[in-house]
XYZ file of C-alpha atoms in Angstrom:
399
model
C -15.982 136.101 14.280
C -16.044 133.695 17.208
C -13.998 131.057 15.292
C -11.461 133.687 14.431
C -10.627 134.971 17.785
C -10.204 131.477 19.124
C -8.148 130.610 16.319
C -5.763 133.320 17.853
C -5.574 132.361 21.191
C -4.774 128.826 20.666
C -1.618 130.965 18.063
C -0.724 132.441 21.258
C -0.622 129.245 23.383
C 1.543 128.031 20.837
C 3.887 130.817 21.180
C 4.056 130.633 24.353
C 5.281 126.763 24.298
C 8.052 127.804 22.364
C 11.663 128.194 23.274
C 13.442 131.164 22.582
C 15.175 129.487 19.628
C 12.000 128.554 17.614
C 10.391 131.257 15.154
C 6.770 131.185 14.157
C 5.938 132.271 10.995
C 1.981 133.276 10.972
C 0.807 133.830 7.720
C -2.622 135.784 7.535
C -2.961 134.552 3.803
C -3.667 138.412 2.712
C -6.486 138.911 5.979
C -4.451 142.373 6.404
C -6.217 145.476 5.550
C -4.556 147.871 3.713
C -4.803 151.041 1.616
C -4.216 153.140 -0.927
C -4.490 156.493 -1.158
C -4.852 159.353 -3.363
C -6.659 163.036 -3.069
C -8.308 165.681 -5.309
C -6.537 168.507 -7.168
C -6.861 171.279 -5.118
C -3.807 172.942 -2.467
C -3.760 174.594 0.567
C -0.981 176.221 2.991
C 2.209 174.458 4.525
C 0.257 171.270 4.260
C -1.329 171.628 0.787
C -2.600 168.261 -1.205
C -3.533 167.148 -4.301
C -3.109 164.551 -6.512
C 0.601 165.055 -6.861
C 1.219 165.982 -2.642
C -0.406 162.888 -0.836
C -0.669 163.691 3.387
C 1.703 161.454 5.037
C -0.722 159.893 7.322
C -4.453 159.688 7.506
C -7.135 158.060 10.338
C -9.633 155.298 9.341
C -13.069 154.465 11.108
C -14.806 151.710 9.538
C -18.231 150.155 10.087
C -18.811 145.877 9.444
C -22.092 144.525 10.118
C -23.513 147.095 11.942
C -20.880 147.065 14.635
C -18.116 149.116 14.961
C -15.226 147.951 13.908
C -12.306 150.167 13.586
C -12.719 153.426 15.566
C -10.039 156.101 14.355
C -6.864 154.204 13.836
C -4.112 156.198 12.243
C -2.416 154.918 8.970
C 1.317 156.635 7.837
C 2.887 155.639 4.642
C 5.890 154.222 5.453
C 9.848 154.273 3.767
C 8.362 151.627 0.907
C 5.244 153.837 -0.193
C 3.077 151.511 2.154
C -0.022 152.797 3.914
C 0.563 150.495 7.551
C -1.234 151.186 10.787
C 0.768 152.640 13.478
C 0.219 150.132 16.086
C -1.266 146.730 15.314
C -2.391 145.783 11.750
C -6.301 145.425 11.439
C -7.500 142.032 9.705
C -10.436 141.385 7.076
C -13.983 139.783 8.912
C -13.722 135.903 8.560
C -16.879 135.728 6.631
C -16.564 136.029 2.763
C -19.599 138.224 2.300
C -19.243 140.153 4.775
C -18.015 144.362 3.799
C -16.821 147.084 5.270
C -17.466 150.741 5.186
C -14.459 152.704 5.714
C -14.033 156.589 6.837
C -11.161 157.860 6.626
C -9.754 161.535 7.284
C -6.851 164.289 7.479
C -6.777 166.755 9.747
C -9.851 167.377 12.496
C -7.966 166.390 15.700
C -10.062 166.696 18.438
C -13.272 167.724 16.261
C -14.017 164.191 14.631
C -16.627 162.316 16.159
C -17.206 158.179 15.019
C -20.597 156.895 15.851
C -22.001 153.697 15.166
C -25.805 153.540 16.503
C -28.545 151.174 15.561
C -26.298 149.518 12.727
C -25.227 152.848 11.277
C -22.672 155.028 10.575
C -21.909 158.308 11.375
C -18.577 160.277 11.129
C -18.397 164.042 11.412
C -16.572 167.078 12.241
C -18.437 169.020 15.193
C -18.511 172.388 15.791
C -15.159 172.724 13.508
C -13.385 176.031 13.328
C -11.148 177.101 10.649
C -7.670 178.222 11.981
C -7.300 181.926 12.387
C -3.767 181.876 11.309
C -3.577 181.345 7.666
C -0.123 179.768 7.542
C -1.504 177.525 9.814
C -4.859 176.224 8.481
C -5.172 172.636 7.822
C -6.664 171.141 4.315
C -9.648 169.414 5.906
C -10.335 166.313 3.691
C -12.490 163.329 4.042
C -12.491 159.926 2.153
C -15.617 157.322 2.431
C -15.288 153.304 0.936
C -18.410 151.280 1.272
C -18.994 147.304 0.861
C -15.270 146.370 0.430
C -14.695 143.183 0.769
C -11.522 140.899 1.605
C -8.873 141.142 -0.682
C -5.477 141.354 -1.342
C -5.691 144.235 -2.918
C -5.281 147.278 -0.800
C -8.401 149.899 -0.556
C -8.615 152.556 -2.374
C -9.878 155.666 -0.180
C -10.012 158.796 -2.191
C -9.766 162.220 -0.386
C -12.196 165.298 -1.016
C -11.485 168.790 0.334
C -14.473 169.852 3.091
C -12.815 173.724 2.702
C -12.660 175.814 -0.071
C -9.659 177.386 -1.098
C -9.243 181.291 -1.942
C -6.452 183.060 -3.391
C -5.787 186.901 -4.483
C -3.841 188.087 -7.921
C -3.810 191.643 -9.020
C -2.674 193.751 -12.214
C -2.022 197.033 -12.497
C -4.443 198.833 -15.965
C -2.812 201.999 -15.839
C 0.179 204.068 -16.911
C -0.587 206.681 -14.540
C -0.261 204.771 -11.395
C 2.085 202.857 -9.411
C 1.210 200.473 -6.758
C 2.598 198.154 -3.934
C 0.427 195.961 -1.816
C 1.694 194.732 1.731
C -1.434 192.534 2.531
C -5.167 191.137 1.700
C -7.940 190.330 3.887
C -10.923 189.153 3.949
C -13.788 190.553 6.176
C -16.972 189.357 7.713
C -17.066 185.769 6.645
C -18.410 182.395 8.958
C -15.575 180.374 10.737
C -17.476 177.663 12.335
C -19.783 174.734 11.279
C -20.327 170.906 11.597
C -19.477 168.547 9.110
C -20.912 165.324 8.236
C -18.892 162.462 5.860
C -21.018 160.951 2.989
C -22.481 157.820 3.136
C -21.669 156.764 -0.259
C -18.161 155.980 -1.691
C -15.901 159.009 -2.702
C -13.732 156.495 -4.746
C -13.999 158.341 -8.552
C -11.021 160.978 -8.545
C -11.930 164.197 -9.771
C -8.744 165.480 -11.519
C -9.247 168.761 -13.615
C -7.334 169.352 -16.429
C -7.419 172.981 -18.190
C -10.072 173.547 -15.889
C -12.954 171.625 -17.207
C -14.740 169.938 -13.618
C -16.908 172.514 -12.426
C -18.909 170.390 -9.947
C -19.117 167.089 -8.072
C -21.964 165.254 -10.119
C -22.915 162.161 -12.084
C -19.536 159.846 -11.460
C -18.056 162.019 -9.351
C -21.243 162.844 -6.890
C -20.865 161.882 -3.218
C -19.553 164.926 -0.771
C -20.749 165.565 2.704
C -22.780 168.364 3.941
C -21.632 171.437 6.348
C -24.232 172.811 8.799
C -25.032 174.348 11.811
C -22.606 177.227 10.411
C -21.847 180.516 12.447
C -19.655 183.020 13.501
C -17.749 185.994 12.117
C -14.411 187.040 11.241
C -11.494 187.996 9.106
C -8.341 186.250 7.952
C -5.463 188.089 7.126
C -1.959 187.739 4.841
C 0.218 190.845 5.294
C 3.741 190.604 3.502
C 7.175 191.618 4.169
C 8.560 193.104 1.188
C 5.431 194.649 -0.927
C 4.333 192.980 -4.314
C 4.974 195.952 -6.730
C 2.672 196.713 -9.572
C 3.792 199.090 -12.167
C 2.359 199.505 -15.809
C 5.594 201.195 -18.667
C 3.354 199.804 -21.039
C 5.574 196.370 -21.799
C 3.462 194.706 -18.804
C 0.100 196.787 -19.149
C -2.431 194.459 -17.426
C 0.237 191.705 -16.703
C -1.315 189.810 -13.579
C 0.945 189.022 -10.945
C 0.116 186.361 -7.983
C -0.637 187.318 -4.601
C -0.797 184.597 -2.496
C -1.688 181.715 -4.940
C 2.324 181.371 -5.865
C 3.261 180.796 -1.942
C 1.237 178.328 -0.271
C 1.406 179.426 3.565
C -0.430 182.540 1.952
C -3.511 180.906 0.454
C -6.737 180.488 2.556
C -8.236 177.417 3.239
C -12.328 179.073 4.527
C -15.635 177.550 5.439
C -17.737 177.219 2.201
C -20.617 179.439 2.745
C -22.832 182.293 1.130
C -22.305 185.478 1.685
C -23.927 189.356 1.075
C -22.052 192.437 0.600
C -20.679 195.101 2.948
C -23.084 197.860 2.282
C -21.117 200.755 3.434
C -23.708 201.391 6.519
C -21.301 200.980 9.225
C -17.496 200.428 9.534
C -16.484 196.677 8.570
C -15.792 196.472 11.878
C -19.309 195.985 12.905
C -20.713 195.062 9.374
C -22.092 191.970 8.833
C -21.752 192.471 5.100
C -18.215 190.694 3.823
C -15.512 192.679 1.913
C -12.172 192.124 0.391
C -9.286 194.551 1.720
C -6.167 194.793 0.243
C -3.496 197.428 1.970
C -1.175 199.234 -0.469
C 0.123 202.013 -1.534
C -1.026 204.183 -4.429
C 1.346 206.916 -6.263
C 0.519 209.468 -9.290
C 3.084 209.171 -12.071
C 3.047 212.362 -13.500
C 4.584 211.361 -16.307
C 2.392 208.355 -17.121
C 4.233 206.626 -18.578
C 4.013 203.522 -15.943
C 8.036 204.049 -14.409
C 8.330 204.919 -10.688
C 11.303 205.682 -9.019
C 11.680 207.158 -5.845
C 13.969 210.519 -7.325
C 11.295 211.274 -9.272
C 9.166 212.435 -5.958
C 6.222 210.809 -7.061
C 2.779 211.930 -4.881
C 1.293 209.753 -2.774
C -2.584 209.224 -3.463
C -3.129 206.551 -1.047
C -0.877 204.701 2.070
C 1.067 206.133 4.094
C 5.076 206.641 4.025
C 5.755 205.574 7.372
C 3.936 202.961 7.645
C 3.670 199.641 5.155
C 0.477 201.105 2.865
C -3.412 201.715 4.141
C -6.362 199.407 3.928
C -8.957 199.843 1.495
C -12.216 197.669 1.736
C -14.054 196.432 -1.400
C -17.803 195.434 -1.084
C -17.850 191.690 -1.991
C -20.511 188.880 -1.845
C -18.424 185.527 -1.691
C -20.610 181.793 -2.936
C -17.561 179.139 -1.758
C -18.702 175.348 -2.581
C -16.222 172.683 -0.469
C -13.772 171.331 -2.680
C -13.361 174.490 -5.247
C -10.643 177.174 -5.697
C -11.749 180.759 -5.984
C -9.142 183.158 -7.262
C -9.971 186.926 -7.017
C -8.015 189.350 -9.084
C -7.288 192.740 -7.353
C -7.369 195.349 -10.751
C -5.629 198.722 -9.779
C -6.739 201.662 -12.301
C -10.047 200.798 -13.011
C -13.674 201.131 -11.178
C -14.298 203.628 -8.316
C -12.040 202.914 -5.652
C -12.109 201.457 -2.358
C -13.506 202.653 0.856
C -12.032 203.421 4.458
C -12.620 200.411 6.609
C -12.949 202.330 9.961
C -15.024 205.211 8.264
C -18.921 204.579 9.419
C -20.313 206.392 6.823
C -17.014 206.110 3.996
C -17.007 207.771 0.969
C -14.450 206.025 -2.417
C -11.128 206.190 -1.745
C -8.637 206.416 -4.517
C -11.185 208.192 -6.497
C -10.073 208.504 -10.471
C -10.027 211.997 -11.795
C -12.825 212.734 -14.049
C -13.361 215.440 -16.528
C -16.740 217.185 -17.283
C -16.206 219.059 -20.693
C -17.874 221.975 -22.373
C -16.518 224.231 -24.694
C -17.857 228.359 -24.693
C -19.555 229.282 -27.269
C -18.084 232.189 -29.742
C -19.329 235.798 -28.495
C -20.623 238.282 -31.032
C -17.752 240.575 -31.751
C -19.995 243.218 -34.240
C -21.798 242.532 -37.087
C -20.091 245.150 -39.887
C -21.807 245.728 -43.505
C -18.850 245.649 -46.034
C -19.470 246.828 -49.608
C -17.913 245.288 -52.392
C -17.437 247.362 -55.357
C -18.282 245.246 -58.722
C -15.750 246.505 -61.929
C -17.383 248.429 -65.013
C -17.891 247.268 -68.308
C -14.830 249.199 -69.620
C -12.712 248.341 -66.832
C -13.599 244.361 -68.129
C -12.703 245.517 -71.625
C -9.332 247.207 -70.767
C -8.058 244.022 -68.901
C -8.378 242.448 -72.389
């Protein structure tokens, strides 16, 4: 390394013999780092990526013989496809066995924290919150390279998702109702942990056609670890114009997307393990977790599936003046960084929801249920009735 930094300074004296008509050309012979990028599929909000949607910039760390050697720098991609570094370009160690680990990220600002101590490594998100805003969460991803070496060929840093990713659908399985939600929400759930990068390379892209990855194992192990979680809180899409769910038979059970189909709608969350509201106090002040979804519920009386407003339809659940009520659904949630959870909301089936300020609630939106019996036939008399047999003769005479 010595030999290389004089090497530039005596460039620099050189330059500065110059007159202003020379040009120096200085070539590097490929000592340039530079990179390649790619990403997981799996989206997000306003600044979803995947495989197909790459971020436009990224920062790298990056550790060389157990020194620091690049704290943070930020790379864009510029009008050519080409990762460069947005102020000077960072060079290869002179040595040709020497490597370098490489951390990269998107997103974090202000949370990441590089460390190099005692020849290691450490890069992590600390005490990172998720935004509260869902059109404004950030897809949190992360990208580890270990023992490259000089070459021409730029680095390949692959990017894993460090959130999980949640979106709603819903369906309508009845004729006899008609529905329109203006929101979903999700109660009770942790906002804040720590996150620590890998130490092993996170170079193998998991792709997942027809939906056959499940987890990040064998080839495609290496993620890093959230801890020190905490917190508690909701997140919350509400819609202008209501997604209507009606049933006339022709779409019976047709599912219809919530917020997967409009990105600034889907959550990005903290993976985590969760338990159940248990209805013992208002969600509120549970610590149980819950979906809630506000609609509106009508009766057709008809039921055959078609609303329309002339037809006064009754109102079994929302309010008309204002856009629907909330109705909270007991759920237990298992996220794993780096999945997508989709949760379809099924209107017409099950028991209902319950009132989310109600302490003590009982079901909302409770089906209508039949217990049948039939009465049994009374005695109306009990009558002899004799029935007079014909005589001989009278046989013979019908002959």
């Amino acid at each position: 390394m010595k030999k290389y930094y004089l090497l530039a300074a005596g460039l620099l004296l050189m330059l500065g013999s110059c007159s202003q008509d020379d040009i120096v050309d200085v070539n590097h012979d490929g000592d340039e780092i530079q990179f390649t990028a790619i990403t997981n599929s799996a989206s997000r909000a306003g600044a979803l990526y995947d495989s197909n949607n790459l971020p436009s910039a990224f920062n790298v760390s990056a550790i060389s013989g157990g020194k620091n050697y690049i704290s943070d720098d930020v790379y864009e991609e510029n009008e050519n496809g080409v990762w460069a570094g947005k102020s000077t370009p960072r060079y290869w160690p002179e040595a040709e066995d020497a490597t370098v680990d490489f951390y990269a990220r998107v997103g974090g600002d202000g949370k990441y924290v590089w460390n190099v101590e005692e020849g290691a490594a450490s890069a992590k998100f600390v005490d990172y919150e998720v935004e509260g805003n869902v059109a404004s969460q950030e897809d949190l991803l992360y990208a580890v390279t270990t023992g490259a070496k000089k070459t021409k060929t730029p680095v390949a840093l692959n990017f894993r998702h460090a959130l999980s990713q949640i979106v709603f659908q819903a369906k309508n399985s009845s004729q006899k109702i008609y529905v329109e939600i203006y929101g979903v929400r999700i109660d009770n759930v942790q906002n804040k942990g720590t996150f620590a990068f890998p130490n092993v390379t996170t170079t193998t892209q998991v792709k997942n056609p027809g939906n056959a990855v499940t987890d990040y194992t064998d080839e495609n192990a290496g993620q890093g670890t959230w801890s020190d979680k905490g917190g508690k809180t909701s997140y919350t899409v509400e819609f202008t114009d209501p997604i209507k769910l009606s049933s006339d038979g022709s779409n019976l059970d047709a599912v219809k997307p919530v917020t997967s189909d409009v990105p600034a709608n889907a959550m990005v969350l903290l993976p985590q393990t969760t338990t159940a509201w248990d209805k013992a106090a208002a969600v509120t002040s549970s610590t149980g977790s819950c979906i809630s979804v506000k609609c509106r519920v009508y009766n057709i009386a008809k039921g055959d599936g078609v609303y329309s407003e002339t037809n006064d339809e009754q109102l079994i659940w929302g309010s008309e003046d204002a856009k629907g009520a909330w109705l909270a659904i007991p759920a237990a949630f298992d996220w794993a960084q780096g999945k997508k959870y989709i949760y379809t909301l099924i209107f017409g089936k099950g028991g209902g929801g319950y009132d989310p300020d109600d302490p003590n609630p009982d079901p909302e939106f409770v089906p209508i249920t039949f217990n049948v019996t039939v009465d049994d036939f009374l005695t109306g008399g009990n009558t002899d009735v004799d029935v007079d047999l014909p005589s001989s003769s009278d046989a013979t005479e019908g002959e």
